[in-house]
Short mmCIF file of C-alpha atoms in Angstrom, two decimals:
data_model
loop_
_atom_site.label_atom_id
_atom_site.label_comp_id
_atom_site.label_asym_id
_atom_site.label_seq_id
_atom_site.Cartn_x
_atom_site.Cartn_y
_atom_site.Cartn_z
CA MET A 1 27.58 30.43 93.23
CA THR A 2 26.74 27.74 91.94
CA THR A 3 27.34 25.76 88.46
CA ALA A 4 25.64 23.34 86.26
CA ARG A 5 29.59 21.45 86.76
CA ASP A 6 28.83 21.64 91.00
CA LYS A 7 25.62 20.52 90.64
CA ALA A 8 26.63 17.58 88.19
CA ALA A 9 29.35 16.60 89.71
CA PHE A 10 27.28 16.47 93.69
CA LEU A 11 24.61 14.51 92.15
CA THR A 12 27.39 11.90 90.39
CA LEU A 13 28.40 11.76 94.02
CA LEU A 14 25.61 11.36 95.67
CA ASN A 15 24.81 8.67 93.44
CA ASP A 16 27.16 6.86 93.97
CA HIS A 17 26.64 6.72 97.12
CA LYS A 18 22.76 6.87 97.51
CA GLY A 19 23.03 3.13 99.18
CA ILE A 20 24.05 5.09 102.12
CA ILE A 21 21.18 6.61 102.10
CA TYR A 22 18.46 4.35 101.06
CA LYS A 23 19.51 2.70 104.38
CA ILE A 24 19.93 5.04 107.28
CA ALA A 25 16.61 6.22 105.20
CA ASN A 26 15.06 2.57 105.73
CA ALA A 27 16.29 2.20 109.59
CA TYR A 28 14.80 5.32 111.08
CA GLY A 29 12.01 5.95 108.87
CA HIS A 30 9.48 2.61 108.90
CA ARG A 31 6.48 4.55 107.09
CA PRO A 32 6.91 4.66 103.00
CA GLU A 33 7.01 7.83 103.64
CA ASP A 34 9.04 9.15 105.90
CA ARG A 35 11.65 7.59 104.09
CA GLU A 36 10.96 9.33 100.92
CA ASP A 37 11.39 12.93 103.03
CA LEU A 38 14.65 11.57 105.09
CA VAL A 39 15.69 10.62 100.75
CA GLN A 40 14.63 14.30 100.60
CA GLU A 41 15.76 16.19 103.97
CA ILE A 42 19.48 13.78 102.94
CA THR A 43 19.90 15.42 99.87
CA LEU A 44 18.82 18.73 101.17
CA GLN A 45 21.58 18.77 103.70
CA ALA A 46 23.91 17.30 101.84
CA TRP A 47 23.97 19.95 98.76
CA ARG A 48 24.47 22.68 101.48
CA SER A 49 27.33 20.75 102.64
CA TYR A 50 28.71 20.13 99.84
CA PRO A 51 30.98 23.55 99.61
CA ARG A 52 31.69 23.35 102.87
CA TYR A 53 32.75 18.86 102.51
CA ASP A 54 36.83 18.18 103.49
CA SER A 55 38.11 16.27 101.05
CA THR A 56 40.14 14.93 103.78
CA TYR A 57 36.97 12.75 104.51
CA LYS A 58 36.22 9.82 102.95
CA VAL A 59 32.83 10.87 100.97
CA SER A 60 31.35 7.82 102.73
CA THR A 61 32.10 9.09 106.23
CA TRP A 62 31.27 12.72 105.53
CA LEU A 63 28.01 11.41 104.02
CA TYR A 64 27.51 8.98 106.83
CA ARG A 65 26.89 11.77 109.19
CA ILE A 66 25.58 13.56 107.52
CA ALA A 67 22.60 10.99 106.46
CA LEU A 68 22.95 9.98 110.67
CA ASN A 69 23.18 13.82 111.64
CA VAL A 70 19.93 13.85 109.87
CA ALA A 71 17.65 10.58 110.30
CA ILE A 72 18.64 11.32 114.30
CA SER A 73 17.19 14.88 114.34
CA TRP A 74 13.94 13.87 112.59
CA PHE A 75 13.20 10.38 114.45
CA ARG A 76 13.16 12.38 118.20
CA LYS A 77 10.98 14.81 116.62
CA LYS A 78 8.68 11.52 117.10
CA ASP A 79 6.45 12.22 120.00
CA VAL A 80 6.72 7.96 121.81
CA ARG A 81 2.90 7.39 120.47
CA GLN A 82 4.32 8.01 116.59
CA LYS A 83 7.72 6.49 117.39
CA ARG A 84 6.02 3.29 118.67
CA GLU A 85 3.65 3.32 115.77
CA LEU A 86 6.42 3.50 114.19
CA ALA A 87 8.35 1.12 115.67
CA LEU A 88 5.29 -1.90 115.28
CA GLU A 89 4.75 -0.24 111.89
CA GLY A 90 8.25 -1.09 110.61
CA LYS A 91 7.68 -4.71 111.72
CA ILE A 92 5.57 -5.33 109.19
CA GLU A 93 6.70 -2.53 106.19
CA GLN A 94 10.87 -3.30 107.02
CA ARG A 95 11.95 -4.39 102.96
CA VAL A 96 12.60 -4.42 99.64
CA ASP A 97 11.23 -6.62 97.44
CA ASP A 98 12.89 -8.77 96.34
CA SER A 99 11.55 -11.68 94.70
CA SER A 100 15.08 -13.56 94.21
CA ALA A 101 16.18 -13.58 97.98
CA ASP A 102 15.79 -16.59 99.37
CA ASP A 103 13.37 -17.11 102.71
CA GLU A 104 16.46 -17.70 104.49
CA LYS A 105 18.68 -14.53 103.80
CA GLU A 106 15.06 -12.55 103.97
CA GLU A 107 14.10 -13.77 107.39
CA ASN A 108 17.16 -13.32 108.56
CA LEU A 109 16.78 -9.82 106.94
CA GLN A 110 13.43 -9.08 108.50
CA THR A 111 15.18 -10.15 111.50
CA LEU A 112 17.71 -7.99 111.49
CA HIS A 113 15.91 -5.04 111.08
CA ARG A 114 13.89 -5.75 112.99
CA PHE A 115 16.69 -6.01 115.79
CA ILE A 116 17.39 -2.33 114.18
CA GLY A 117 14.65 -0.90 114.77
CA GLU A 118 14.64 -1.78 118.49
CA LEU A 119 18.14 -0.45 119.06
CA LYS A 120 18.18 3.60 120.85
CA VAL A 121 18.82 6.08 118.16
CA LEU A 122 22.47 5.71 118.49
CA ASP A 123 22.92 2.35 118.66
CA LYS A 124 21.15 1.69 115.81
CA ALA A 125 23.57 4.54 114.62
CA LEU A 126 26.76 2.54 115.16
CA MET A 127 24.92 -0.82 114.30
CA LEU A 128 24.63 0.55 110.87
CA LEU A 129 27.66 1.03 110.14
CA TYR A 130 28.83 -2.09 111.59
CA LEU A 131 27.15 -4.14 108.83
CA GLU A 132 28.44 -1.87 106.62
CA ASP A 133 32.30 -3.13 107.45
CA LYS A 134 33.23 -0.20 108.37
CA SER A 135 36.75 0.13 110.76
CA TYR A 136 36.83 1.33 113.87
CA GLU A 137 38.82 4.18 112.95
CA GLU A 138 36.22 5.15 110.24
CA ILE A 139 33.40 4.40 112.57
CA ALA A 140 34.50 6.37 115.95
CA GLU A 141 35.06 9.54 113.12
CA ILE A 142 31.78 9.33 112.29
CA LEU A 143 30.45 8.76 115.83
CA HIS A 144 33.17 10.96 117.39
CA VAL A 145 33.99 8.53 120.08
CA SER A 146 37.02 6.40 121.02
CA LYS A 147 38.00 3.48 118.88
CA THR A 148 38.16 1.37 122.58
CA ASN A 149 34.42 2.77 123.15
CA VAL A 150 33.69 1.21 119.75
CA ALA A 151 34.71 -2.03 120.00
CA THR A 152 33.41 -2.15 123.31
CA LYS A 153 29.51 -0.90 122.07
CA ILE A 154 30.05 -2.89 119.32
CA SER A 155 31.14 -6.77 121.28
CA ARG A 156 27.81 -5.62 123.22
CA ILE A 157 25.48 -5.40 119.72
CA LYS A 158 26.72 -7.66 118.53
CA GLN A 159 26.35 -10.41 121.93
CA LYS A 160 22.69 -9.42 121.62
CA LEU A 161 22.40 -9.83 117.65
CA LYS A 162 23.25 -13.46 118.38
CA GLN A 163 21.76 -13.75 121.24
CA ARG A 164 18.23 -13.09 118.87
CA PHE A 165 19.64 -15.23 115.72
CA ALA A 166 19.98 -17.93 118.46
CA SER A 167 16.39 -17.94 119.73
CA GLN A 168 14.83 -17.23 116.56
CA LYS A 169 16.23 -20.16 115.37
CA GLU A 170 14.79 -22.26 118.28
CA ASN A 171 11.63 -20.78 117.74
CA MET B 1 37.78 -23.07 118.67
CA ARG B 2 34.70 -24.68 117.05
CA ARG B 3 32.58 -22.22 117.82
CA LYS B 4 34.01 -19.00 117.52
CA LYS B 5 33.91 -20.07 113.57
CA LYS B 6 30.93 -21.00 113.83
CA THR B 7 30.60 -17.20 115.61
CA LYS B 8 32.09 -15.72 113.11
CA MET B 9 30.22 -17.85 110.04
CA GLU B 10 26.96 -16.94 111.79
CA GLU B 11 28.31 -12.15 111.59
CA GLU B 12 29.64 -13.33 107.92
CA GLU B 13 26.08 -14.55 107.00
CA ILE B 14 24.30 -11.27 108.47
CA LYS B 15 26.34 -9.09 106.63
CA LYS B 16 25.86 -10.74 103.51
CA SER B 17 22.30 -10.28 104.02
CA TRP B 18 23.14 -6.71 105.07
CA ASN B 19 25.35 -6.04 101.49
CA THR B 20 23.11 -7.41 99.57
CA TYR B 21 20.14 -5.54 100.73
CA GLY B 22 22.61 -2.90 100.16
CA GLU B 23 23.02 -3.87 96.41
CA GLN B 24 19.96 -3.93 96.33
CA LEU B 25 18.83 -0.83 97.18
CA GLN B 26 22.51 1.15 95.22
CA THR B 27 20.91 0.29 91.97
CA GLY B 28 17.88 0.86 92.89
CA LYS B 29 15.43 4.20 91.68
CA GLY B 30 18.73 7.51 91.23
CA LEU B 31 18.44 10.94 93.77
CA GLU B 32 17.73 13.78 91.53
CA LEU B 33 18.51 17.37 92.18
CA SER B 34 15.01 18.32 92.06
CA LEU B 35 14.35 16.72 95.54
CA VAL B 36 15.87 19.88 97.21
CA GLU B 37 13.93 22.38 94.86
CA GLU B 38 10.92 20.62 96.36
CA VAL B 39 12.10 20.27 100.27
CA LYS B 40 12.89 23.92 99.36
CA VAL B 41 9.67 24.71 99.73
CA MET B 42 9.32 22.55 103.59
CA LYS B 43 12.49 24.83 104.97
CA ALA B 44 9.98 26.42 106.82
CA GLN B 45 8.89 23.58 108.93
CA MET B 46 12.36 22.07 109.54
CA ALA B 47 13.18 22.34 112.94
CA LEU B 48 16.06 24.09 113.07
CA THR B 49 14.24 27.17 111.44
CA GLN B 50 11.71 26.59 114.31
CA LEU B 51 14.34 26.99 116.51
CA LYS B 52 15.89 29.86 114.99
CA TRP B 53 12.43 31.95 114.64
CA ARG B 54 11.97 31.21 118.77
CA ARG B 55 15.12 32.73 119.65
CA GLY B 56 14.45 35.48 117.13
CA ILE B 57 11.08 36.10 119.33
CA GLU B 58 13.02 36.20 122.44
CA ALA B 59 15.39 38.37 121.37
CA ALA B 60 12.70 41.23 119.93
CA LEU B 61 11.41 40.75 123.86
CA PHE B 62 14.60 41.49 124.86
CA PHE B 63 14.85 44.32 122.77
CA VAL B 64 11.69 45.65 124.06
CA CYS B 65 12.76 45.77 127.26
CA PHE B 66 15.98 46.88 127.17
CA ALA B 67 14.58 49.83 125.50
CA LEU B 68 11.23 50.44 127.70
CA LEU B 69 14.54 50.31 130.69
CA VAL B 70 16.58 53.36 129.15
CA ASN B 71 13.15 55.07 128.22
CA PHE B 72 12.26 54.98 131.32
CA ILE B 73 15.92 55.72 132.98
CA ALA B 74 15.87 59.01 130.63
CA VAL B 75 12.86 59.69 131.77
CA HIS B 76 13.83 59.90 135.69
CA PHE B 77 17.12 62.10 134.99
CA PRO B 78 18.28 61.88 137.30
CA THR B 79 16.38 60.38 140.90
CA TRP B 80 19.56 57.85 141.48
CA TYR B 81 16.98 55.27 142.68
CA PHE B 82 14.96 54.63 139.20
CA MET B 83 18.25 54.75 136.95
CA THR B 84 20.15 52.00 139.25
CA ALA B 85 17.27 50.05 139.76
CA ALA B 86 16.28 50.28 135.96
CA GLY B 87 20.26 50.25 134.64
CA VAL B 88 20.53 46.91 136.46
CA LEU B 89 17.71 44.96 134.97
CA ALA B 90 18.67 47.09 131.18
CA VAL B 91 21.35 44.82 132.29
CA PHE B 92 20.44 41.38 132.60
CA SER B 93 17.84 41.86 129.24
CA LEU B 94 20.94 42.88 127.06
CA ILE B 95 22.52 39.88 128.34
CA GLY B 96 19.71 38.16 126.70
CA LEU B 97 19.20 39.85 124.13
CA ILE B 98 23.24 38.99 123.53
CA GLY B 99 22.96 35.40 124.32
CA CYS B 100 19.70 34.73 122.19
CA ILE B 101 21.67 36.38 119.15
CA VAL B 102 24.66 34.77 119.80
CA GLU B 103 22.01 31.17 119.86
CA MET B 104 20.97 32.20 116.05
CA ALA B 105 24.34 32.62 114.63
CA LEU B 106 25.41 29.08 116.16
CA ILE B 107 22.02 27.79 114.31
CA SER B 108 23.36 29.36 111.17
CA GLN B 109 26.53 27.58 111.54
CA LEU B 110 24.86 24.42 112.78
CA ASP B 111 26.25 21.81 110.22
CA TYR B 112 24.90 17.94 109.23
CA ALA B 113 28.96 16.94 108.07
CA THR B 114 29.99 17.29 111.86
CA PRO B 115 30.69 13.81 113.88
CA VAL B 116 26.80 12.86 115.38
CA THR B 117 27.31 13.26 118.67
CA VAL B 118 28.88 16.51 118.20
CA PHE B 119 25.94 17.44 116.30
CA GLN B 120 23.75 16.10 118.01
CA SER B 121 25.56 17.62 121.06
CA GLN B 122 25.31 21.32 119.98
CA LEU B 123 21.07 20.31 118.73
CA GLN B 124 20.63 19.46 122.27
CA LYS B 125 22.26 22.29 123.66
CA LEU B 126 20.59 24.64 121.28
CA LYS B 127 17.08 23.66 122.17
CA ALA B 128 17.77 23.60 125.74
CA PHE B 129 18.92 27.03 125.69
CA ASP B 130 15.95 27.85 127.74
CA LEU B 131 18.04 26.86 130.59
CA GLN B 132 20.10 30.09 130.65
CA LEU B 133 17.18 32.09 130.02
CA LEU B 134 15.90 30.71 133.66
CA ARG B 135 19.75 30.68 134.83
CA LEU B 136 19.54 34.84 134.56
CA VAL B 137 16.25 35.06 135.41
CA PHE B 138 17.30 33.33 139.37
CA LEU B 139 20.72 35.21 139.01
CA SER B 140 18.62 38.20 139.08
CA ILE B 141 16.65 37.18 142.22
CA PRO B 142 18.71 39.56 144.87
CA PHE B 143 17.02 42.93 142.75
CA TYR B 144 14.10 41.66 143.04
CA PHE B 145 13.67 45.64 144.85
CA ALA B 146 14.74 46.37 141.65
CA TYR B 147 11.86 44.76 139.95
CA ILE B 148 9.03 46.16 143.05
CA ILE B 149 10.81 49.88 142.37
CA ILE B 150 10.05 50.09 138.63
CA GLY B 151 6.75 48.60 139.01
CA PHE B 152 5.30 49.91 141.52
CA GLN B 153 6.29 53.50 139.67
CA SER B 154 4.62 52.50 135.71
CA PHE B 155 2.03 50.65 136.43
CA LEU B 156 0.15 52.82 139.77
CA GLY B 157 2.21 55.69 139.04
CA VAL B 158 3.76 55.45 142.99
CA ASP B 159 7.33 55.92 144.09
CA ILE B 160 7.35 53.06 146.41
CA TYR B 161 11.87 53.87 146.81
CA ALA B 162 10.26 57.26 148.86
CA ASN B 163 7.06 56.75 150.55
CA GLY B 164 8.85 53.17 152.07
CA THR B 165 9.69 53.87 155.97
CA THR B 166 13.43 53.38 156.57
CA ALA B 167 13.01 50.27 158.33
CA TRP B 168 11.23 48.68 155.47
CA LEU B 169 13.91 49.47 153.23
CA ILE B 170 16.35 48.24 155.37
CA SER B 171 14.91 45.30 155.40
CA ASN B 172 14.22 44.52 151.71
CA GLY B 173 17.66 45.68 151.70
CA VAL B 174 18.74 43.06 154.25
CA ILE B 175 16.55 40.44 151.86
CA SER B 176 18.62 41.06 149.16
CA LEU B 177 21.22 40.52 150.57
CA ALA B 178 20.97 36.97 151.98
CA LEU B 179 19.42 36.17 148.24
CA ILE B 180 22.26 35.79 146.81
CA PRO B 181 24.50 33.16 148.18
CA PHE B 182 21.23 31.55 147.52
CA SER B 183 21.19 32.17 143.71
CA ILE B 184 24.25 31.91 142.83
CA TRP B 185 24.28 28.08 144.96
CA LEU B 186 20.49 27.33 142.43
CA ASN B 187 22.27 28.92 139.39
CA ARG B 188 25.48 26.40 139.36
CA LYS B 189 23.00 23.48 140.40
CA LEU B 190 21.20 24.02 137.42
CA SER B 191 22.34 22.45 134.17
CA TYR B 192 21.68 19.73 131.77
CA GLN B 193 22.24 17.58 133.99
CA ALA B 194 20.45 18.74 138.04
CA GLU B 195 20.80 16.30 140.63
CA ILE B 196 18.37 17.82 142.88
CA ASN B 197 14.86 16.70 142.29
CA TRP B 198 12.97 19.63 142.65
CA VAL B 199 15.97 21.60 140.73
CA ARG B 200 15.41 19.47 137.65
CA SER B 201 11.39 19.30 138.83
CA LEU B 202 12.11 23.79 138.40
CA VAL B 203 13.90 23.06 135.18
CA VAL B 204 11.92 20.83 132.82
CA GLU B 205 8.48 22.95 134.65
CA ASN B 206 9.75 26.33 133.25
CA GLY B 207 10.98 24.77 129.52
CA GLY B 208 8.73 21.92 129.00
CA LYS B 209 8.03 19.20 127.42
CA GLN B 210 11.39 20.76 124.55
CA ILE B 211 13.86 20.93 127.53
CA GLN B 212 13.03 17.45 129.15
CA SER B 213 14.50 15.93 125.90
CA ALA B 214 16.49 17.60 124.89
CA LEU B 215 18.27 16.82 128.42
CA THR B 216 17.75 13.05 128.34
CA PHE B 217 18.94 12.80 125.97
CA LEU B 218 22.90 14.60 126.48
CA GLY B 219 22.61 12.48 128.97
CA GLU B 220 21.81 9.21 126.03
CA ILE B 221 24.81 11.33 124.49
CA GLU B 222 27.59 11.26 127.24
CA ASP B 223 26.65 8.27 128.48
CA PHE B 224 27.11 7.08 124.48
CA ALA B 225 30.38 8.79 124.33
CA GLY B 226 31.92 7.44 126.92
CA GLU B 227 31.92 10.58 128.85
CA LYS B 228 29.92 9.63 132.24
CA ALA B 229 32.21 5.88 132.70
#
C-alpha cells in the first residue's frame, strides 16, 4: 500500500538523481522517442523496486543498477538492423541543447558520445560509470565484477578513448 | 612524466565536459509520477510480461499432456504396459509443468535493482529456458517406445505391444537401452555454451533467434565478468 508520503519521497529522490536517468537514457536510446520510453521505463522499474530499496547501498548505486538493467534489456530487444539505424541516427542526434557551451567542449562531447555509442552494452555501462567518477568499488558493486576486473577494463577503454581523441585532433 | 601529466589533464578535460553535460540534464525537465501511470498502460508489451505469458502457455500445454496421460492410465487400467508407457511420459510432462511454474515464479521475482551482470545473466537464462525443455525431450529419447505404444493405441486403436512379435519387442528394448548413454551424453553437452557445432546448431534450430541471442549475450556477460579469464 503506497501512501502520498511514499510517492512524494520517491519523487524527491528521483528528481535529485534524474541526471543519472537522463544520461543513461541518452547513452542507450538515440532517438528522442526511445529516450522518452527509456526514462518512463526506468521510472516505472525504480517505483516498483522502491519498497525493496536497501539503504545500505547509496541511492545512486541502486538507481544506476535499475537504469542500466532497464537500458541494456531495452537495447537488446532491438534487432541488429534497428541497432545499426540507431547508431547512425545517434551520431547526428546525440547532443544536448546548449548554446553557451564552447565549440571545443561541444566537439569533445560529440566525440565522447560517438565513442560511447560504439561500445558493447556492458562496456558502455562501465564507461558511463567511469565518466561519473565512481570509485572502482562502487562500479564493482553496481556491475557485480571484481575491482581488479574493473581496473583492467577501464584502463583498456581509456586507452581506446585516448586514441580516439588523438585521431580527432589530427583530423 | 610530462606525458603522463598531459594524459591526466586530457582525462580531466573529458570528465569536465561530461560533468557539464550532466549538470544540464540535472537542471532539465523534472520527473513526475504520472510517467509511471502512463507506462502502466504499456505494461502488457513489456518483455518480462511476454516471457511470463510464454511460460504460461507452455505450462498449460504440459498440464494438458499430463491430464491426458493420467486419463489414458485410468482408461487402460490394469494393462501394465499401457500404464507404464503413459506413466513414464506423465512424469516428463510433470517435470516440464513444474519447470514452467518455477520459471514464472522466478520471472515475478526479478528485481531490476540487482547488480547488472547478475540481473542480465538471470534474464538471459530465463529467455533460454527452452533449452531446458529441449534437454527434457532428449532425456525422453530412450523411452521412444512409450510414444509408439500410446500413439498406436490412441490414434489408430491398435495395441502394438500385443500385436508385435517377440523379436520386434526385444529389438526395441535393446535399442532403448543403447540410447540411454547417448541421451545422457547429449544432455550433458546441451549447455549454454555447447561446444560441438552440430549440438549448438540443434539448440539454435530448436530455440530460434531468441535463444541464440540469449546464449551469445550470456557468453558476453561471462567474458565481461572475467569468469572465462
